[in-house]
Amino acid sequence: MSSFATHALISVFVTAGALLAYDRLVVKPAQVIGIVDIAEVYRAKESEFAALLSASRTDDDRQRALAQAQAFGDRLDRALREIPVECRCLVVVKSAVAGGWSNAIDLTAALKAKVGAKS
C-alpha cells in the first residue's frame, strides 16, 4: 500500500510541476501584449530627414540623406522583428488597441532606441 501511495504522490507532484511550468512558460507570456506607436517613430525620423534634406546643398548630401532614410527602413524592420522576441510578447500597433488592456506594455521607447529616433 505504501508503494502505491508513493507513486500517487510522485504523480501528483510531477503533474503539478508540469502545469506550473506550462502556465509560466506558455500561458502567461502569451497574455502580455506590447504596444508600439509606429506613427510617432515615423514622425520623429521624418522631421530629422526633412531637416537633413533642407540643409543639403549638393547631390551627394541628398543621396546621403536618402541612404539614411533607407537604412532607417531596414533598422525599423529588424527592430520590429526583435522586439517580440526580447519581450516574449505579442506586439501590436497602438492604433489597433481599443480601450485599456491591463497586460499591455508600451514599447515605443524601446523601438525608438533601436532605430535611433529622437523624441
Short mmCIF file of N, CA and C in Angstrom, two decimals:
data_model
loop_
_atom_site.label_atom_id
_atom_site.label_comp_id
_atom_site.label_asym_id
_atom_site.label_seq_id
_atom_site.Cartn_x
_atom_site.Cartn_y
_atom_site.Cartn_z
N MET A 1 0.81 -1.20 0.00
CA MET A 1 0.00 0.00 0.00
C MET A 1 0.86 1.27 0.00
N SER A 2 1.98 1.26 0.69
CA SER A 2 2.82 2.45 0.74
C SER A 2 3.48 2.71 -0.60
N SER A 3 3.74 1.66 -1.38
CA SER A 3 4.32 1.84 -2.71
C SER A 3 3.32 2.56 -3.61
N PHE A 4 2.05 2.20 -3.51
CA PHE A 4 1.01 2.87 -4.31
C PHE A 4 0.89 4.33 -3.90
N ALA A 5 0.92 4.61 -2.61
CA ALA A 5 0.81 5.99 -2.13
C ALA A 5 2.02 6.81 -2.58
N THR A 6 3.19 6.21 -2.58
CA THR A 6 4.40 6.91 -3.03
C THR A 6 4.30 7.27 -4.50
N HIS A 7 3.85 6.29 -5.31
CA HIS A 7 3.70 6.55 -6.74
C HIS A 7 2.63 7.61 -7.01
N ALA A 8 1.55 7.56 -6.27
CA ALA A 8 0.49 8.55 -6.44
C ALA A 8 0.99 9.94 -6.05
N LEU A 9 1.73 10.02 -4.97
CA LEU A 9 2.27 11.31 -4.53
C LEU A 9 3.27 11.87 -5.55
N ILE A 10 4.12 11.03 -6.09
CA ILE A 10 5.08 11.46 -7.11
C ILE A 10 4.34 11.94 -8.35
N SER A 11 3.29 11.22 -8.74
CA SER A 11 2.50 11.61 -9.91
C SER A 11 1.84 12.97 -9.70
N VAL A 12 1.34 13.21 -8.52
CA VAL A 12 0.70 14.50 -8.21
C VAL A 12 1.73 15.63 -8.31
N PHE A 13 2.92 15.43 -7.75
CA PHE A 13 3.96 16.46 -7.80
C PHE A 13 4.46 16.71 -9.23
N VAL A 14 4.65 15.67 -10.00
CA VAL A 14 5.10 15.82 -11.39
C VAL A 14 4.04 16.55 -12.21
N THR A 15 2.79 16.19 -12.03
CA THR A 15 1.70 16.86 -12.75
C THR A 15 1.59 18.32 -12.34
N ALA A 16 1.69 18.61 -11.06
CA ALA A 16 1.62 19.99 -10.59
C ALA A 16 2.79 20.80 -11.14
N GLY A 17 3.98 20.21 -11.16
CA GLY A 17 5.15 20.90 -11.70
C GLY A 17 5.01 21.17 -13.19
N ALA A 18 4.48 20.20 -13.93
CA ALA A 18 4.28 20.39 -15.37
C ALA A 18 3.24 21.47 -15.64
N LEU A 19 2.16 21.48 -14.88
CA LEU A 19 1.14 22.52 -15.05
C LEU A 19 1.68 23.91 -14.69
N LEU A 20 2.49 23.98 -13.66
CA LEU A 20 3.09 25.26 -13.27
C LEU A 20 4.05 25.75 -14.35
N ALA A 21 4.87 24.85 -14.87
CA ALA A 21 5.80 25.23 -15.94
C ALA A 21 5.04 25.69 -17.18
N TYR A 22 3.98 24.99 -17.55
CA TYR A 22 3.17 25.37 -18.71
C TYR A 22 2.56 26.75 -18.50
N ASP A 23 2.06 27.01 -17.30
CA ASP A 23 1.45 28.31 -17.01
C ASP A 23 2.47 29.43 -17.11
N ARG A 24 3.66 29.24 -16.55
CA ARG A 24 4.68 30.29 -16.53
C ARG A 24 5.37 30.48 -17.87
N LEU A 25 5.56 29.40 -18.63
CA LEU A 25 6.32 29.50 -19.87
C LEU A 25 5.47 29.68 -21.13
N VAL A 26 4.20 29.28 -21.08
CA VAL A 26 3.37 29.34 -22.27
C VAL A 26 2.19 30.30 -22.10
N VAL A 27 1.41 30.12 -21.08
CA VAL A 27 0.17 30.88 -20.92
C VAL A 27 0.43 32.34 -20.54
N LYS A 28 1.21 32.59 -19.52
CA LYS A 28 1.46 33.97 -19.06
C LYS A 28 2.12 34.84 -20.11
N PRO A 29 3.20 34.39 -20.79
CA PRO A 29 3.80 35.25 -21.82
C PRO A 29 2.83 35.55 -22.97
N ALA A 30 1.95 34.63 -23.28
CA ALA A 30 1.00 34.86 -24.38
C ALA A 30 -0.04 35.90 -24.01
N GLN A 31 -0.22 36.15 -22.73
CA GLN A 31 -1.22 37.12 -22.29
C GLN A 31 -0.68 38.55 -22.25
N VAL A 32 0.62 38.71 -22.39
CA VAL A 32 1.22 40.04 -22.37
C VAL A 32 1.23 40.60 -23.79
N ILE A 33 0.81 41.84 -23.92
CA ILE A 33 0.78 42.49 -25.23
C ILE A 33 1.65 43.73 -25.17
N GLY A 34 2.54 43.85 -26.14
CA GLY A 34 3.37 45.04 -26.27
C GLY A 34 2.76 45.96 -27.31
N ILE A 35 2.80 47.26 -27.05
CA ILE A 35 2.22 48.24 -27.95
C ILE A 35 3.32 49.17 -28.44
N VAL A 36 3.35 49.40 -29.76
CA VAL A 36 4.30 50.36 -30.32
C VAL A 36 3.53 51.39 -31.14
N ASP A 37 3.95 52.63 -31.02
CA ASP A 37 3.35 53.72 -31.79
C ASP A 37 4.28 54.02 -32.96
N ILE A 38 4.07 53.30 -34.05
CA ILE A 38 4.95 53.45 -35.21
C ILE A 38 4.82 54.84 -35.82
N ALA A 39 3.63 55.40 -35.77
CA ALA A 39 3.43 56.75 -36.33
C ALA A 39 4.31 57.76 -35.62
N GLU A 40 4.46 57.64 -34.31
CA GLU A 40 5.31 58.56 -33.54
C GLU A 40 6.77 58.41 -33.95
N VAL A 41 7.21 57.17 -34.17
CA VAL A 41 8.59 56.92 -34.59
C VAL A 41 8.81 57.50 -35.98
N TYR A 42 7.87 57.28 -36.88
CA TYR A 42 7.99 57.85 -38.23
C TYR A 42 8.04 59.37 -38.20
N ARG A 43 7.18 59.99 -37.38
CA ARG A 43 7.17 61.46 -37.30
C ARG A 43 8.52 61.99 -36.83
N ALA A 44 9.09 61.33 -35.83
CA ALA A 44 10.39 61.77 -35.31
C ALA A 44 11.47 61.67 -36.39
N LYS A 45 11.52 60.55 -37.10
CA LYS A 45 12.53 60.39 -38.13
C LYS A 45 12.24 61.26 -39.34
N GLU A 46 10.97 61.48 -39.65
CA GLU A 46 10.60 62.32 -40.78
C GLU A 46 11.11 63.74 -40.60
N SER A 47 10.97 64.26 -39.39
CA SER A 47 11.46 65.62 -39.14
C SER A 47 12.99 65.68 -39.25
N GLU A 48 13.68 64.61 -38.82
CA GLU A 48 15.14 64.57 -38.96
C GLU A 48 15.53 64.56 -40.44
N PHE A 49 14.86 63.74 -41.24
CA PHE A 49 15.19 63.66 -42.66
C PHE A 49 14.85 64.95 -43.39
N ALA A 50 13.74 65.58 -43.01
CA ALA A 50 13.37 66.85 -43.64
C ALA A 50 14.43 67.91 -43.35
N ALA A 51 14.90 67.96 -42.12
CA ALA A 51 15.95 68.93 -41.78
C ALA A 51 17.24 68.62 -42.53
N LEU A 52 17.54 67.35 -42.67
CA LEU A 52 18.76 66.96 -43.39
C LEU A 52 18.66 67.32 -44.86
N LEU A 53 17.50 67.07 -45.47
CA LEU A 53 17.32 67.40 -46.88
C LEU A 53 17.29 68.91 -47.10
N SER A 54 16.73 69.64 -46.17
CA SER A 54 16.69 71.10 -46.29
C SER A 54 18.09 71.69 -46.20
N ALA A 55 18.92 71.09 -45.38
CA ALA A 55 20.27 71.60 -45.19
C ALA A 55 21.22 71.15 -46.29
N SER A 56 20.82 70.12 -47.05
CA SER A 56 21.74 69.61 -48.07
C SER A 56 21.80 70.56 -49.27
N ARG A 57 22.99 70.77 -49.74
CA ARG A 57 23.21 71.70 -50.84
C ARG A 57 23.67 70.99 -52.11
N THR A 58 24.22 69.81 -51.96
CA THR A 58 24.73 69.09 -53.12
C THR A 58 23.96 67.79 -53.32
N ASP A 59 24.16 67.20 -54.47
CA ASP A 59 23.51 65.92 -54.75
C ASP A 59 24.06 64.82 -53.83
N ASP A 60 25.32 64.91 -53.49
CA ASP A 60 25.91 63.93 -52.57
C ASP A 60 25.24 63.98 -51.20
N ASP A 61 24.96 65.19 -50.72
CA ASP A 61 24.26 65.34 -49.44
C ASP A 61 22.86 64.74 -49.52
N ARG A 62 22.18 64.98 -50.63
CA ARG A 62 20.82 64.43 -50.80
C ARG A 62 20.86 62.91 -50.88
N GLN A 63 21.84 62.38 -51.60
CA GLN A 63 21.97 60.92 -51.70
C GLN A 63 22.29 60.30 -50.34
N ARG A 64 23.11 61.00 -49.55
CA ARG A 64 23.42 60.52 -48.20
C ARG A 64 22.17 60.51 -47.33
N ALA A 65 21.34 61.54 -47.45
CA ALA A 65 20.10 61.61 -46.68
C ALA A 65 19.14 60.50 -47.11
N LEU A 66 19.05 60.25 -48.40
CA LEU A 66 18.18 59.17 -48.88
C LEU A 66 18.70 57.80 -48.44
N ALA A 67 20.01 57.64 -48.42
CA ALA A 67 20.60 56.38 -47.93
C ALA A 67 20.30 56.18 -46.45
N GLN A 68 20.33 57.27 -45.70
CA GLN A 68 19.99 57.18 -44.27
C GLN A 68 18.52 56.81 -44.10
N ALA A 69 17.65 57.34 -44.94
CA ALA A 69 16.22 57.00 -44.88
C ALA A 69 16.01 55.53 -45.18
N GLN A 70 16.72 55.02 -46.17
CA GLN A 70 16.60 53.60 -46.49
C GLN A 70 17.15 52.74 -45.36
N ALA A 71 18.25 53.14 -44.78
CA ALA A 71 18.82 52.40 -43.65
C ALA A 71 17.85 52.41 -42.46
N PHE A 72 17.14 53.52 -42.29
CA PHE A 72 16.13 53.60 -41.23
C PHE A 72 15.05 52.54 -41.46
N GLY A 73 14.60 52.41 -42.69
CA GLY A 73 13.59 51.40 -43.00
C GLY A 73 14.07 50.00 -42.67
N ASP A 74 15.32 49.71 -42.98
CA ASP A 74 15.89 48.40 -42.67
C ASP A 74 15.99 48.19 -41.16
N ARG A 75 16.44 49.24 -40.44
CA ARG A 75 16.55 49.13 -38.97
C ARG A 75 15.17 48.96 -38.33
N LEU A 76 14.17 49.66 -38.87
CA LEU A 76 12.81 49.54 -38.33
C LEU A 76 12.29 48.12 -38.53
N ASP A 77 12.49 47.57 -39.70
CA ASP A 77 12.05 46.21 -39.97
C ASP A 77 12.73 45.22 -39.02
N ARG A 78 14.04 45.35 -38.84
CA ARG A 78 14.78 44.47 -37.95
C ARG A 78 14.31 44.64 -36.50
N ALA A 79 14.09 45.88 -36.09
CA ALA A 79 13.66 46.15 -34.70
C ALA A 79 12.28 45.57 -34.43
N LEU A 80 11.39 45.67 -35.41
CA LEU A 80 10.04 45.13 -35.23
C LEU A 80 10.05 43.60 -35.16
N ARG A 81 11.06 42.96 -35.71
CA ARG A 81 11.19 41.51 -35.57
C ARG A 81 11.86 41.13 -34.25
N GLU A 82 12.73 41.99 -33.72
CA GLU A 82 13.48 41.67 -32.50
C GLU A 82 12.66 41.92 -31.23
N ILE A 83 11.85 42.95 -31.23
CA ILE A 83 11.13 43.34 -30.00
C ILE A 83 10.24 42.23 -29.45
N PRO A 84 9.43 41.53 -30.27
CA PRO A 84 8.61 40.46 -29.70
C PRO A 84 9.45 39.33 -29.08
N VAL A 85 10.60 39.07 -29.65
CA VAL A 85 11.47 38.03 -29.12
C VAL A 85 12.04 38.46 -27.77
N GLU A 86 12.43 39.73 -27.68
CA GLU A 86 13.03 40.23 -26.44
C GLU A 86 12.01 40.31 -25.30
N CYS A 87 10.81 40.78 -25.60
CA CYS A 87 9.83 40.93 -24.52
C CYS A 87 8.98 39.68 -24.32
N ARG A 88 9.16 38.70 -25.23
CA ARG A 88 8.36 37.47 -25.17
C ARG A 88 6.88 37.79 -25.09
N CYS A 89 6.43 38.65 -26.01
CA CYS A 89 5.05 39.06 -26.02
C CYS A 89 4.58 39.31 -27.45
N LEU A 90 3.30 39.43 -27.59
CA LEU A 90 2.71 39.81 -28.87
C LEU A 90 2.81 41.33 -28.98
N VAL A 91 3.28 41.84 -30.11
CA VAL A 91 3.43 43.28 -30.30
C VAL A 91 2.43 43.73 -31.36
N VAL A 92 1.64 44.75 -31.01
CA VAL A 92 0.66 45.31 -31.94
C VAL A 92 0.86 46.81 -32.05
N VAL A 93 0.33 47.37 -33.13
CA VAL A 93 0.40 48.81 -33.35
C VAL A 93 -0.60 49.48 -32.41
N LYS A 94 -0.22 50.61 -31.86
CA LYS A 94 -1.04 51.31 -30.87
C LYS A 94 -2.44 51.62 -31.39
N SER A 95 -2.55 51.97 -32.67
CA SER A 95 -3.86 52.31 -33.22
C SER A 95 -4.79 51.11 -33.30
N ALA A 96 -4.26 49.89 -33.16
CA ALA A 96 -5.08 48.69 -33.21
C ALA A 96 -5.68 48.32 -31.85
N VAL A 97 -5.25 49.00 -30.80
CA VAL A 97 -5.73 48.69 -29.45
C VAL A 97 -6.91 49.59 -29.11
N ALA A 98 -8.02 48.97 -28.79
CA ALA A 98 -9.20 49.73 -28.39
C ALA A 98 -9.40 49.56 -26.89
N GLY A 99 -9.52 50.66 -26.19
CA GLY A 99 -9.71 50.60 -24.74
C GLY A 99 -8.41 50.27 -24.03
N GLY A 100 -8.53 50.03 -22.76
CA GLY A 100 -7.35 49.70 -21.96
C GLY A 100 -7.14 48.21 -21.89
N TRP A 101 -5.92 47.83 -21.66
CA TRP A 101 -5.57 46.42 -21.51
C TRP A 101 -4.61 46.33 -20.35
N SER A 102 -4.97 45.54 -19.36
CA SER A 102 -4.17 45.50 -18.14
C SER A 102 -2.79 44.86 -18.35
N ASN A 103 -2.66 44.01 -19.34
CA ASN A 103 -1.39 43.34 -19.57
C ASN A 103 -0.56 43.99 -20.66
N ALA A 104 -0.94 45.17 -21.11
CA ALA A 104 -0.23 45.83 -22.21
C ALA A 104 0.94 46.66 -21.67
N ILE A 105 2.05 46.63 -22.42
CA ILE A 105 3.20 47.45 -22.08
C ILE A 105 3.57 48.27 -23.31
N ASP A 106 3.93 49.52 -23.09
CA ASP A 106 4.29 50.41 -24.20
C ASP A 106 5.77 50.22 -24.53
N LEU A 107 6.04 49.78 -25.74
CA LEU A 107 7.40 49.52 -26.18
C LEU A 107 7.89 50.55 -27.19
N THR A 108 7.21 51.68 -27.29
CA THR A 108 7.58 52.71 -28.26
C THR A 108 8.98 53.25 -27.98
N ALA A 109 9.31 53.47 -26.72
CA ALA A 109 10.64 53.99 -26.37
C ALA A 109 11.73 52.99 -26.77
N ALA A 110 11.47 51.72 -26.58
CA ALA A 110 12.44 50.70 -26.97
C ALA A 110 12.62 50.67 -28.49
N LEU A 111 11.52 50.84 -29.21
CA LEU A 111 11.60 50.88 -30.67
C LEU A 111 12.38 52.11 -31.14
N LYS A 112 12.13 53.25 -30.51
CA LYS A 112 12.87 54.48 -30.86
C LYS A 112 14.37 54.30 -30.62
N ALA A 113 14.70 53.66 -29.51
CA ALA A 113 16.12 53.44 -29.20
C ALA A 113 16.77 52.51 -30.22
N LYS A 114 16.04 51.50 -30.66
CA LYS A 114 16.60 50.55 -31.62
C LYS A 114 16.83 51.17 -32.99
N VAL A 115 15.95 52.08 -33.41
CA VAL A 115 16.10 52.67 -34.74
C VAL A 115 16.82 54.01 -34.71
N GLY A 116 17.13 54.51 -33.52
CA GLY A 116 17.88 55.76 -33.41
C GLY A 116 17.03 56.99 -33.62
N ALA A 117 15.75 56.93 -33.28
CA ALA A 117 14.88 58.09 -33.42
C ALA A 117 14.96 58.93 -32.15
N LYS A 118 14.97 60.23 -32.33
CA LYS A 118 14.99 61.14 -31.18
C LYS A 118 13.56 61.48 -30.81
N SER A 119 13.34 61.71 -29.54
CA SER A 119 11.98 62.01 -29.07
C SER A 119 11.52 63.39 -29.46
#
